Coordinates of C-alpha atoms and ligand atoms in Angstrom, one line a residue:
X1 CA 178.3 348.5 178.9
X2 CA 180.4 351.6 180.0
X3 CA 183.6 351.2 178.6
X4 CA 185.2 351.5 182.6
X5 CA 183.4 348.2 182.9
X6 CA 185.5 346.7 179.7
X7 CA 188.8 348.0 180.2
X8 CA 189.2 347.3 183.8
X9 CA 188.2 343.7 183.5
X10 CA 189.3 342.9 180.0
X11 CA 192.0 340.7 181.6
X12 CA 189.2 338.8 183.1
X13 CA 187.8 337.9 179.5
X14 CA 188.3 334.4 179.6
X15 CA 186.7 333.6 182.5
X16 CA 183.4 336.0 181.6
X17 CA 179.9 333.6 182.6
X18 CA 179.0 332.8 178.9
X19 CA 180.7 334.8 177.2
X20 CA 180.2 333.7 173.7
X21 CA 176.7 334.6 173.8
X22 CA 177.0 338.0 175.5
X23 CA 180.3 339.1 173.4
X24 CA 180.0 343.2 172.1
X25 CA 177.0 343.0 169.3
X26 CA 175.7 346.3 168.6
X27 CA 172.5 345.2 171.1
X28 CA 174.9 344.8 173.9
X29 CA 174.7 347.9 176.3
X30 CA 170.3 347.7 175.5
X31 CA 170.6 344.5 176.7
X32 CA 172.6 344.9 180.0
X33 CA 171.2 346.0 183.0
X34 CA 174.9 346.4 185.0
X35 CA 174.4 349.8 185.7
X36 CA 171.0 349.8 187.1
X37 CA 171.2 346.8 189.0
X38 CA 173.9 349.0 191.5
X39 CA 170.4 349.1 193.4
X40 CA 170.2 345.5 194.2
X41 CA 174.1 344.9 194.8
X42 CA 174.1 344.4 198.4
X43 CA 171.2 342.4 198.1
X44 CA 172.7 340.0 195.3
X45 CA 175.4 339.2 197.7
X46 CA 173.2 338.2 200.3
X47 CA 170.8 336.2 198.1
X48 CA 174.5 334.3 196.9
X49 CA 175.5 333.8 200.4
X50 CA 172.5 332.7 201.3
X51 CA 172.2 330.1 198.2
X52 CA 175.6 329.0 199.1
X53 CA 175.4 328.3 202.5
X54 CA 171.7 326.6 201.9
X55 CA 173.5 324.4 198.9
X56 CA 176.5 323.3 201.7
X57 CA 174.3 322.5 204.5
X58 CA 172.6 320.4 201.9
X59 CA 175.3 318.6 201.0
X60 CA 174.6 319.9 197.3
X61 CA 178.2 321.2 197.4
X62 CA 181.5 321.2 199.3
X63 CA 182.0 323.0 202.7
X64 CA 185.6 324.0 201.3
X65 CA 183.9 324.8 197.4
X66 CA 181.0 327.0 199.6
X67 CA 183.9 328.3 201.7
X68 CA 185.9 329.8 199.2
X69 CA 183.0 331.5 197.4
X70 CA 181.7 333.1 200.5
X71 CA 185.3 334.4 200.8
X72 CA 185.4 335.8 197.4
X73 CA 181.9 337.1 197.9
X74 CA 183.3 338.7 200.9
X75 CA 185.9 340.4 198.4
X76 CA 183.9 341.3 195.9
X77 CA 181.3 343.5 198.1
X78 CA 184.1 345.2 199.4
X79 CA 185.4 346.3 196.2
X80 CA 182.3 347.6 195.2
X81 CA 179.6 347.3 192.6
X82 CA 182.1 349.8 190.0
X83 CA 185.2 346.9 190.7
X84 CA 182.7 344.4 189.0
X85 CA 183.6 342.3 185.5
X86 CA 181.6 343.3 182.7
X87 CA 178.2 341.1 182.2
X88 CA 174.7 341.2 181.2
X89 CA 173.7 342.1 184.7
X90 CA 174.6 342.4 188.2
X91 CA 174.2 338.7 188.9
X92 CA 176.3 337.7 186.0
X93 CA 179.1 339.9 186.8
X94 CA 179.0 338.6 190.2
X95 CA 179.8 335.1 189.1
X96 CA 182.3 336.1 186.9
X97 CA 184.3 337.8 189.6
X98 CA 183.6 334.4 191.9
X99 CA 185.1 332.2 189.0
X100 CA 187.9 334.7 188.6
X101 CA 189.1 334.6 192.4
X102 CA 187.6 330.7 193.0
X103 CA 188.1 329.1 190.0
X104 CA 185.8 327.1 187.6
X105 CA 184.7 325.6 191.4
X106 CA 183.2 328.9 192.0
X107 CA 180.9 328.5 189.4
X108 CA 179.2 325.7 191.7
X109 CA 177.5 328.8 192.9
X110 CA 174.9 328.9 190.7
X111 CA 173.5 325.1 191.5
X112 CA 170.2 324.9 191.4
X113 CA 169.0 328.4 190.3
X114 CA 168.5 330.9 187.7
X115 CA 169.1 334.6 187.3
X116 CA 165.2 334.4 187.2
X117 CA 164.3 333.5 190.5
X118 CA 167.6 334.8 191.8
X119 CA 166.6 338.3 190.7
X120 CA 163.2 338.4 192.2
X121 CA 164.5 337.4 195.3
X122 CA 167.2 340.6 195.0
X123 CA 164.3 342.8 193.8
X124 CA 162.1 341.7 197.1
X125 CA 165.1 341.7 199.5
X126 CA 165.6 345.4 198.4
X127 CA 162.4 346.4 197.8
X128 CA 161.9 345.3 201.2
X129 CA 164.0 347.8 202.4
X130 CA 163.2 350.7 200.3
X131 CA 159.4 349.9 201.8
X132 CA 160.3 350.2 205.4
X133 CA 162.3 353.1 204.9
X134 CA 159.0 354.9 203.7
X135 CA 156.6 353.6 206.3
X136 CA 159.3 355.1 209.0
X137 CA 159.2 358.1 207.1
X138 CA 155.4 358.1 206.8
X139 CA 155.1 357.7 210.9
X140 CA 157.3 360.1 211.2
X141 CA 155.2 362.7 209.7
X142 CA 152.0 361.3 211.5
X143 CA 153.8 362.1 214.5
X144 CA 154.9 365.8 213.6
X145 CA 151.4 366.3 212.5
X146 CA 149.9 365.0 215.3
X147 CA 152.0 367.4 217.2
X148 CA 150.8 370.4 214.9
X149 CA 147.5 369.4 215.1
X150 CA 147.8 369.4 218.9
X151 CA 148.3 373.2 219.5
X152 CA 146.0 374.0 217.3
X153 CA 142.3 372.6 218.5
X154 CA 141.5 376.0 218.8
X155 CA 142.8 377.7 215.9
X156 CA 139.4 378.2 213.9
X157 CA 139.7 378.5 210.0
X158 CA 137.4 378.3 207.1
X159 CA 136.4 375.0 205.3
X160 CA 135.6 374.9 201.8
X161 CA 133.9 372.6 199.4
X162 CA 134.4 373.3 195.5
X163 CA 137.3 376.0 196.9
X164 CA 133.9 378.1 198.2
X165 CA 134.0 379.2 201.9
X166 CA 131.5 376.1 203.5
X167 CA 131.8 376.3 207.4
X168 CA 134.8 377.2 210.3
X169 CA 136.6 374.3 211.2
X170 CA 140.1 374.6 213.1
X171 CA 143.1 373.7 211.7
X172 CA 143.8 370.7 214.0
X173 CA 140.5 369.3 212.4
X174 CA 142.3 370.3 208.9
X175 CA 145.4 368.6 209.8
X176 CA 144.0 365.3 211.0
X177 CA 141.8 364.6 208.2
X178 CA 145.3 364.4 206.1
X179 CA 146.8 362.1 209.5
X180 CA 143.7 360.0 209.2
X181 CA 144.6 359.2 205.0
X182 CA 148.3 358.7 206.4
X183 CA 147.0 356.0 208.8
X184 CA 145.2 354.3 205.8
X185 CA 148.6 355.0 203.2
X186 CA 151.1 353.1 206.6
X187 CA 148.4 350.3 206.5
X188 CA 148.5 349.6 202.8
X189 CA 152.2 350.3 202.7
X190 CA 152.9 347.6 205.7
X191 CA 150.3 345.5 203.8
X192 CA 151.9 345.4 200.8
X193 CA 154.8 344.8 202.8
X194 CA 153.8 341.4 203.7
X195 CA 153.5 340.0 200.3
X196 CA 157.0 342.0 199.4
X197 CA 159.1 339.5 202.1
X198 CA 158.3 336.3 200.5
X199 CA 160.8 333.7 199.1
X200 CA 161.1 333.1 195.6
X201 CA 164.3 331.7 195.5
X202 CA 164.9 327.8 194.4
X203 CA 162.3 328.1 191.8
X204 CA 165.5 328.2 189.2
X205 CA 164.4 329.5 185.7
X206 CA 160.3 328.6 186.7
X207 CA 160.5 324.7 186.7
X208 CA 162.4 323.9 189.7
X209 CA 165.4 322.3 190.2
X210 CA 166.4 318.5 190.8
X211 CA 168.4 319.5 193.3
X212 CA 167.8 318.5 197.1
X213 CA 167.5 322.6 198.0
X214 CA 165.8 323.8 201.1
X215 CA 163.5 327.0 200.0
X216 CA 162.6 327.0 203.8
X217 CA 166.2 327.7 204.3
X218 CA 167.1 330.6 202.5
X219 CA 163.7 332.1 203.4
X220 CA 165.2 331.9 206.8
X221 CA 168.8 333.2 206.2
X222 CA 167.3 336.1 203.9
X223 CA 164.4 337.3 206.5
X224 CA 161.5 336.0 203.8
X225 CA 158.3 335.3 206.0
X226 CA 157.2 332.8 203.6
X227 CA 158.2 330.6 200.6
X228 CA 156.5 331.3 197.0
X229 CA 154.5 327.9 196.9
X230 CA 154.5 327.5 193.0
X231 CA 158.3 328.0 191.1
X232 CA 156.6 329.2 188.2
X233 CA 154.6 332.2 189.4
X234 CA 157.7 332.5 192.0
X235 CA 159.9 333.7 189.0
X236 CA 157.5 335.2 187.2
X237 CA 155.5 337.1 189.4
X238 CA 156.1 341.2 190.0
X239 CA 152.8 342.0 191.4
X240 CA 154.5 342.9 194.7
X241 CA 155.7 345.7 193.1
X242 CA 152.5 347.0 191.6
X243 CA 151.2 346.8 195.3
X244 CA 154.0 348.8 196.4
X245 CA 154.0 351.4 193.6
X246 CA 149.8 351.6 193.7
X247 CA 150.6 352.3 197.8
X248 CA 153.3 354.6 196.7
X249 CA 150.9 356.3 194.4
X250 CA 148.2 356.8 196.5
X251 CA 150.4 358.0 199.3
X252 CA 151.3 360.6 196.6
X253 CA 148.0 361.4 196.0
X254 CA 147.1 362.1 199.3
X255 CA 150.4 364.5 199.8
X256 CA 149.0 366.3 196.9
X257 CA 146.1 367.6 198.4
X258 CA 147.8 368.5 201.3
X259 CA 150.4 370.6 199.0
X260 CA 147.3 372.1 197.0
X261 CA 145.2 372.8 199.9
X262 CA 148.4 375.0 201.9
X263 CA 149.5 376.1 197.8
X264 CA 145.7 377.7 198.3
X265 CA 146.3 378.9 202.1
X266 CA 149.4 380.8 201.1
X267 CA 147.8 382.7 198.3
X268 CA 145.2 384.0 200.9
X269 CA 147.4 385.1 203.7
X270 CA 145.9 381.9 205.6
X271 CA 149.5 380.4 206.0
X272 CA 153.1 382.2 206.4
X273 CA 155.4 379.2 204.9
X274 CA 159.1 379.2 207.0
X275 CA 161.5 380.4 204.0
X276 CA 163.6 377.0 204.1
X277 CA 159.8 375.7 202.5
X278 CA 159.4 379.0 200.0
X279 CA 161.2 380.0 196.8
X280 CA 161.0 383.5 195.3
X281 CA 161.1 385.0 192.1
X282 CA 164.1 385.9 190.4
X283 CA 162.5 389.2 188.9
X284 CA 159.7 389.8 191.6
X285 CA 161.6 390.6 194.7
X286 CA 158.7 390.6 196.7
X287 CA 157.1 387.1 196.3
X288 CA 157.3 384.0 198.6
X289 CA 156.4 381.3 196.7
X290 CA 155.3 377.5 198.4
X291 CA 157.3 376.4 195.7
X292 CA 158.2 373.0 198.1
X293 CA 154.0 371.9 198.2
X294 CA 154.3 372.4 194.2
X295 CA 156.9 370.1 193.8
X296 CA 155.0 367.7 196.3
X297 CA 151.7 368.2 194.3
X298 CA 154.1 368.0 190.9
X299 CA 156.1 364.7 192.3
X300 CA 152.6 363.2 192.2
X301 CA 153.5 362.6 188.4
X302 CA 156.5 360.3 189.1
X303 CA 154.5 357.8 191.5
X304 CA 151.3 357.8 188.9
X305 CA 153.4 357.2 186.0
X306 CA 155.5 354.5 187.9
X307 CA 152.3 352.7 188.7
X308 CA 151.1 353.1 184.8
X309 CA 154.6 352.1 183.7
X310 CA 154.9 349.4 185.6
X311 CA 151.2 347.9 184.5
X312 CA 152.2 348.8 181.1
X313 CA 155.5 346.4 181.8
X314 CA 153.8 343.7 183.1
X315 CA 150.6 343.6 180.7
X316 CA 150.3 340.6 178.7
X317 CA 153.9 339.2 180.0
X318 CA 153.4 335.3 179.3
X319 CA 154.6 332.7 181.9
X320 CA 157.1 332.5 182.6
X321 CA 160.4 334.7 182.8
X322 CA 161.0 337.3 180.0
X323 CA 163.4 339.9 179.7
X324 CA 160.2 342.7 179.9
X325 CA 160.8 342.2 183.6
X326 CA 164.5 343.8 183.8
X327 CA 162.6 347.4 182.9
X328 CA 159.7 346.6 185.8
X329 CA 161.7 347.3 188.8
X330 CA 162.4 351.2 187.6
X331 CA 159.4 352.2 187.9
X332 CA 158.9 351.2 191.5
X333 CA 162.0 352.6 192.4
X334 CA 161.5 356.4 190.7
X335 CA 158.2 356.3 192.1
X336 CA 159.5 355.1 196.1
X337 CA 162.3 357.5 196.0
X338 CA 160.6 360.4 194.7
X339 CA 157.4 360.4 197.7
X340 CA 159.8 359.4 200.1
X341 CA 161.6 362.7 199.9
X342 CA 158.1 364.4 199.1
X343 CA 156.7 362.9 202.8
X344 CA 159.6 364.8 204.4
X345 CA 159.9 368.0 202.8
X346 CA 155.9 368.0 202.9
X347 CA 155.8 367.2 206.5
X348 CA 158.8 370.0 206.9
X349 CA 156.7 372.4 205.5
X350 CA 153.3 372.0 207.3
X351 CA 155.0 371.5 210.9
X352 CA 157.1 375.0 210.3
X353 CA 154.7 376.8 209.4
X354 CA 153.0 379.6 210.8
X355 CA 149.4 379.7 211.3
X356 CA 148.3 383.7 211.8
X357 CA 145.1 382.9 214.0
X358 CA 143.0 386.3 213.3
X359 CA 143.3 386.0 209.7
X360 CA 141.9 382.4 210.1
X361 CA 139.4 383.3 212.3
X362 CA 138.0 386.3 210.0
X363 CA 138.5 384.5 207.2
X364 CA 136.7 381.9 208.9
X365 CA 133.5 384.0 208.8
X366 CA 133.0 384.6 205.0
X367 CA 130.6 383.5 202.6
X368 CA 127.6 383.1 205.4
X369 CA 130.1 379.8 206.3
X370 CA 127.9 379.9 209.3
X371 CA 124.7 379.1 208.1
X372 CA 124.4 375.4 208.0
X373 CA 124.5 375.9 212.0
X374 CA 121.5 378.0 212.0
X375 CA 119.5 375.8 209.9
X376 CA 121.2 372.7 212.1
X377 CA 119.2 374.7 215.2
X378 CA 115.9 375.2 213.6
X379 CA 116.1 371.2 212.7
X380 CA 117.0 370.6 216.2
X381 CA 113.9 372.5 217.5
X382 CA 111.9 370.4 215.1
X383 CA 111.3 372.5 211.9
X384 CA 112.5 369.8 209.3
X385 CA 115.9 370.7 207.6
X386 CA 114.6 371.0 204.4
X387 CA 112.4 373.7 205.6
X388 CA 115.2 375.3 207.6
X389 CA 117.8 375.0 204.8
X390 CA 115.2 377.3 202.6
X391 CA 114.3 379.6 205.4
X392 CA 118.4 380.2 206.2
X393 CA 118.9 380.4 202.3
X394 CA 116.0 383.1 202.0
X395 CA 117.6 385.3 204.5
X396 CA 121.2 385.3 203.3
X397 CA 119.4 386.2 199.9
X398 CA 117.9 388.9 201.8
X399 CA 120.7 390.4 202.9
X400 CA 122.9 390.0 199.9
X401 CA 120.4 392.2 198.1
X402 CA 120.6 394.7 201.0
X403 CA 124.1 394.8 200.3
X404 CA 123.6 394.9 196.2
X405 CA 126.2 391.9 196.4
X406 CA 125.5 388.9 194.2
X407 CA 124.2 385.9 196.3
X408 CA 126.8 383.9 195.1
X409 CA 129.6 386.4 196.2
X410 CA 132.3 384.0 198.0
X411 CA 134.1 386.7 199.7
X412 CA 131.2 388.2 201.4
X413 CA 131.4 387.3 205.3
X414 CA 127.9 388.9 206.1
X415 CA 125.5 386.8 207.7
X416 CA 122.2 387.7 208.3
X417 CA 122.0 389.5 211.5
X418 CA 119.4 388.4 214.2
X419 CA 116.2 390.9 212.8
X420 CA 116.7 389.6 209.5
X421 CA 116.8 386.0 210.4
X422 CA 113.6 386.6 212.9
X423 CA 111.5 388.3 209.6
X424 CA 112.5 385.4 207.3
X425 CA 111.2 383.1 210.1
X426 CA 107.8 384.8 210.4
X427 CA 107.3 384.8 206.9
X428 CA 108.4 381.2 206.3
X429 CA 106.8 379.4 209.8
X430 CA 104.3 382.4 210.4
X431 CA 106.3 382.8 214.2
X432 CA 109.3 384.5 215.6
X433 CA 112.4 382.9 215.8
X434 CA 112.4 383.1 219.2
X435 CA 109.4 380.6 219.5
X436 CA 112.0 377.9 218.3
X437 CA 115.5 379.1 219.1
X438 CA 116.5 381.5 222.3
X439 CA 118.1 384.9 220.2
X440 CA 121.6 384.2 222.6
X441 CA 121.7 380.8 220.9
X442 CA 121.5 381.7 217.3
X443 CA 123.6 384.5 217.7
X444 CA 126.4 381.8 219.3
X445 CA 125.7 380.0 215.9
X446 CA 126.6 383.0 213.8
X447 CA 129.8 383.0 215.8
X448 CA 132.5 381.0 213.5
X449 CA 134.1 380.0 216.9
X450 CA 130.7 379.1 218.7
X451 CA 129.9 377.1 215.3
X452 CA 133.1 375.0 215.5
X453 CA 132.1 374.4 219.4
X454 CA 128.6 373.2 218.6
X455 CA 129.7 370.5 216.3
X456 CA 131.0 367.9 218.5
X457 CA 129.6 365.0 217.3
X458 CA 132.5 362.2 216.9
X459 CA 135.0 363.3 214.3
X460 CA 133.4 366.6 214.3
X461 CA 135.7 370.1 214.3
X462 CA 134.4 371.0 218.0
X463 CA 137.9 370.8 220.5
X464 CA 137.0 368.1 222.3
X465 CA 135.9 365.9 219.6
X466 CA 139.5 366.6 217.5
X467 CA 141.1 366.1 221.1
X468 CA 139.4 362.6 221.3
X469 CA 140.7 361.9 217.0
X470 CA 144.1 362.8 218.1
X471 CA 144.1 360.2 220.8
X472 CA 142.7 357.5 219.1
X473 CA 145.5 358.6 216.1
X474 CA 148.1 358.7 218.6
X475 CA 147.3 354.9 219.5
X476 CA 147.1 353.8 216.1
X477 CA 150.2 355.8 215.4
X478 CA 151.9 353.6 218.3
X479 CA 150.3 350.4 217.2
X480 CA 152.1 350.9 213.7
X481 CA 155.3 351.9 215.1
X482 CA 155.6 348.5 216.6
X483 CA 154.6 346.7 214.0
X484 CA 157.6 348.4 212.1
X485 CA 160.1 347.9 214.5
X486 CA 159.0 343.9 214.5
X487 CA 159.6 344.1 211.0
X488 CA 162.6 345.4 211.2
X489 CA 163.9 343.7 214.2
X490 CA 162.6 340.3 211.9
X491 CA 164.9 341.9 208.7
X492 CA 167.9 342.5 211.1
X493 CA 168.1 338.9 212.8
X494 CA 167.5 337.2 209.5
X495 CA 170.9 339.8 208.8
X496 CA 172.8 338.1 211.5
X497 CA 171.7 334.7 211.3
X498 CA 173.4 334.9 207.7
X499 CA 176.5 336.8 208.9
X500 CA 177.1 333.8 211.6
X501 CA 176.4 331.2 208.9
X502 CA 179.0 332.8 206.6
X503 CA 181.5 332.9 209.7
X504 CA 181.4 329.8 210.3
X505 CA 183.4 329.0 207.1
X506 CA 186.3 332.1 207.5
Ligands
LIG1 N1 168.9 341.2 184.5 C1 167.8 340.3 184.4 C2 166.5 341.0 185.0 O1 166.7 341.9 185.6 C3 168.0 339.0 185.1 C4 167.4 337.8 184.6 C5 167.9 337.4 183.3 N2 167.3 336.2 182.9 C6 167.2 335.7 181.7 N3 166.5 334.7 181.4 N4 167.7 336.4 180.7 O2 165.4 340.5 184.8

């Protein structure tokens, strides 16, 4: 332990929790987890108050024992996690400080538990927190997107697949396909959620306790929406936090896209980032670097290897408790902390930017991105697609060689013009392209703006049909935001109930 911990409680020696067996071997800072466990402070004094008062209404202890601990409790969260005795952890160190202001009464704290189930429940009462505080931060940027997305129905840009121009879309359509993935990331996040708020305390080291406890109890006082049926897998378990890291992972995942697909916009000129989002070089004094969607794409790294630390933790752990468990909850922490500040800054970055609309639409244009519409209008005058697909494909060969480009030139925003388009036809159906398609029609499909228009079946790019996503995201988006607020309007009362339990005995 850190040697402020030892000198500043050495006076409190003799009454350290077991202090013959955790006495200053050589193994003694590897095996305490005092410094870490500043995470899950606050929530250890809530999980003790909430013990206590369960274990006085019980009649497990005295009103005046659970009294006087709840006072010192009271004392020893105001002085702070760096006023605490040294111990092997957090929840040791807490009951020292108890028996130092209580007595060897105060020690009646710990009736009927374990520092197994004890820190579970302290894991899950945080983690709890840490999860809503991401989800608020993950509507958030749905709603700053939606926004974005909004004045932009119209704002036509290329699409790729394989990074190749495919066909104009507009960068509302662009930015709700990443909404539509944060939709899915807030569901499995609030999902995961569910299983986080669940009550493992009273299942003492994993066999229970003889104890007349109430587990119904201090799920109530602590906000828990359920009790942990079974003590053993109650103290064991930390699957709730591979469900939270896996969400926190895949949330990460999905931000990376977003950072790689605007990394790839700003190299083209397609996006002007606001400077609080760039970086620049430190010898190149012209460059404006989307340094911020690196870092998102880069931050990526901390969730995945949370979720792969975490499994590699957990693999193999027998039942029930082992000490494996005190390096489990780091990973989900590193990996929460880090894509929480990634969803801002990402969001920051996207809903500041500038989108220059002529470069988009040009852009919009190359590579032929226009020609799955032709072939789409030939299929809907009957020629089947296949057919079209070749005849559209023959042309745009055509006129590639016209131009002595190679066909597979991505930069090259010449389409086949009308003439050559008509020839291809004759040769391919033996007619005119007029006998299938009127000439003012396929021209509108050569059109990158026309072609966004025409596809307006549900989900498509076309205005309307992104004005009709945007809605239905926008209800979802509200949906969710109530669902959060009733969790934490659930996590708040729980807050109070305890607070008026624990005045009751000041
Ligand atoms: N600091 C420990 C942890 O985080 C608390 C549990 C200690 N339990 C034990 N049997 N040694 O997991």
């Amino acid at each position: 332990m850190s040697g402020e911990h030892e000198d500043e409680h050495s006076a409190a020696e003799e009454t350290v929790v077991r202090r013959d067996r955790f006495s200053g071997g050589p193994a003694r800072s590897f095996l305490s987890s005092l410094a870490d466990d500043e995470r899950i402070f606050a929530a250890d004094i809530a999980v003790d108050r909430a013990h206590v008062v369960m274990l006085a209404d019980q009649e497990c202890i005295e009103r005046e024992t659970a009294g006087e601990i709840l006072a010192a409790l009271a004392d020893i969260e105001s002085a702070g996690h760096g006023q605490l005795p040294d111990g092997e952890d957090v929840h040791e160190a807490i009951e020292s400080a108890v028996i130092e202001r209580v007595g060897p009464e105060g020690g009646k704290m710990h009736t009927a538990r374990s520092r197994n189930d004890e820190v579970a429940a302290c894991i899950r009462y945080r983690m709890r927190a840490d999860v809503l505080e991401l989800i608020e931060t993950v509507v958030e940027a749905r709603e700053q997107l939606l926004a974005v997305a909004e004045a932009h129905t119209e704002t036509v840009m290329p699409g790729y697949t394989h990074l190749q121009p495919a066909q104009p879309t507009t960068v509302a359509h662009w930015i709700a396909s990443y909404e539509q993935a944060l939709q899915r990331d807030t569901a499995r996040l609030l999902d995961a959620y569910d299983r986080v708020n669940q009550n493992p305390l009273g299942s003492a080291a994993f066999a229970g306790t003889p104890v007349d406890i109430d587990r119904e109890r201090t799920a109530e006082l602590l906000g828990f929406e359920s009790v942990l049926e079974n003590s053993m897998d109650a103290s064991a378990t930390r699957d709730f936090l591979v469900e939270v890291t896996g969400a926190v992972a895949t949330l990460a995942t999905t931000l990376s896209g977003l950072a790689e697909d605007v990394v790839v916009m700003a190299s083209k000129g397609h996006v002007e980032l606001d400077d609080d989002y760039a970086s620049t070089s430190s010898i190149m004094p012209q460059k404006k670097n989307p340094d911020t969607m690196e870092l998102v794409r880069g931050r990526t790294g901390d969730a995945t290897a949370g979720l792969n630390g975490l499994l590699t933790n957990l693999k193999g752990q027998p039942r029930a408790y082992n000490r494996d468990l005190q390096r489990a909850g780091r990973h989900a922490w590193d990996a929460i902390d880090s894509v929480t500040e990634s969803v801002a800054v990402a969001t920051g970055a996207v809903t500041t930017a500038d989108w220059p609309a002529e470069a988009l639409e040009r852009a919009a244009a190359d590579g032929f991105s226009t020609a799955t519409g032709v072939a789409d209008l030939l299929a809907m005058a009957g020629v089947p697609f296949r057919t079209a697909h070749e005849l559209v494909a023959s042309a745009a060969t055509v006129t590639d060689s016209a131009d002595g480009e190679p066909t597979s030139s991505a930069s090259d925003s010449d389409a086949p013009d009308y003439e050559t388009l008509d020839a291809v036809t004759q040769d391919v159906l033996g007619d005119s392209l007029s006998a299938y398609v009127e000439r003012s029609a396929v021209e509108a499909a050569l059109d990158p703006t026309e072609s966004v228009a025409m596809r307006d079946s549900r989900g498509g790019p076309a205005p309307d049909a992104v004005v009709a996503q945007l809605s239905a995201a926008s209800d979802t988006l509200s949906d969710d935001e109530a669902t959060l607020s009733t969790r934490r309007d659930a996590v708040e009362s729980a807050s109070d109930r305890l607070q008026t339990e624990v005045d009751r005995y000041a």
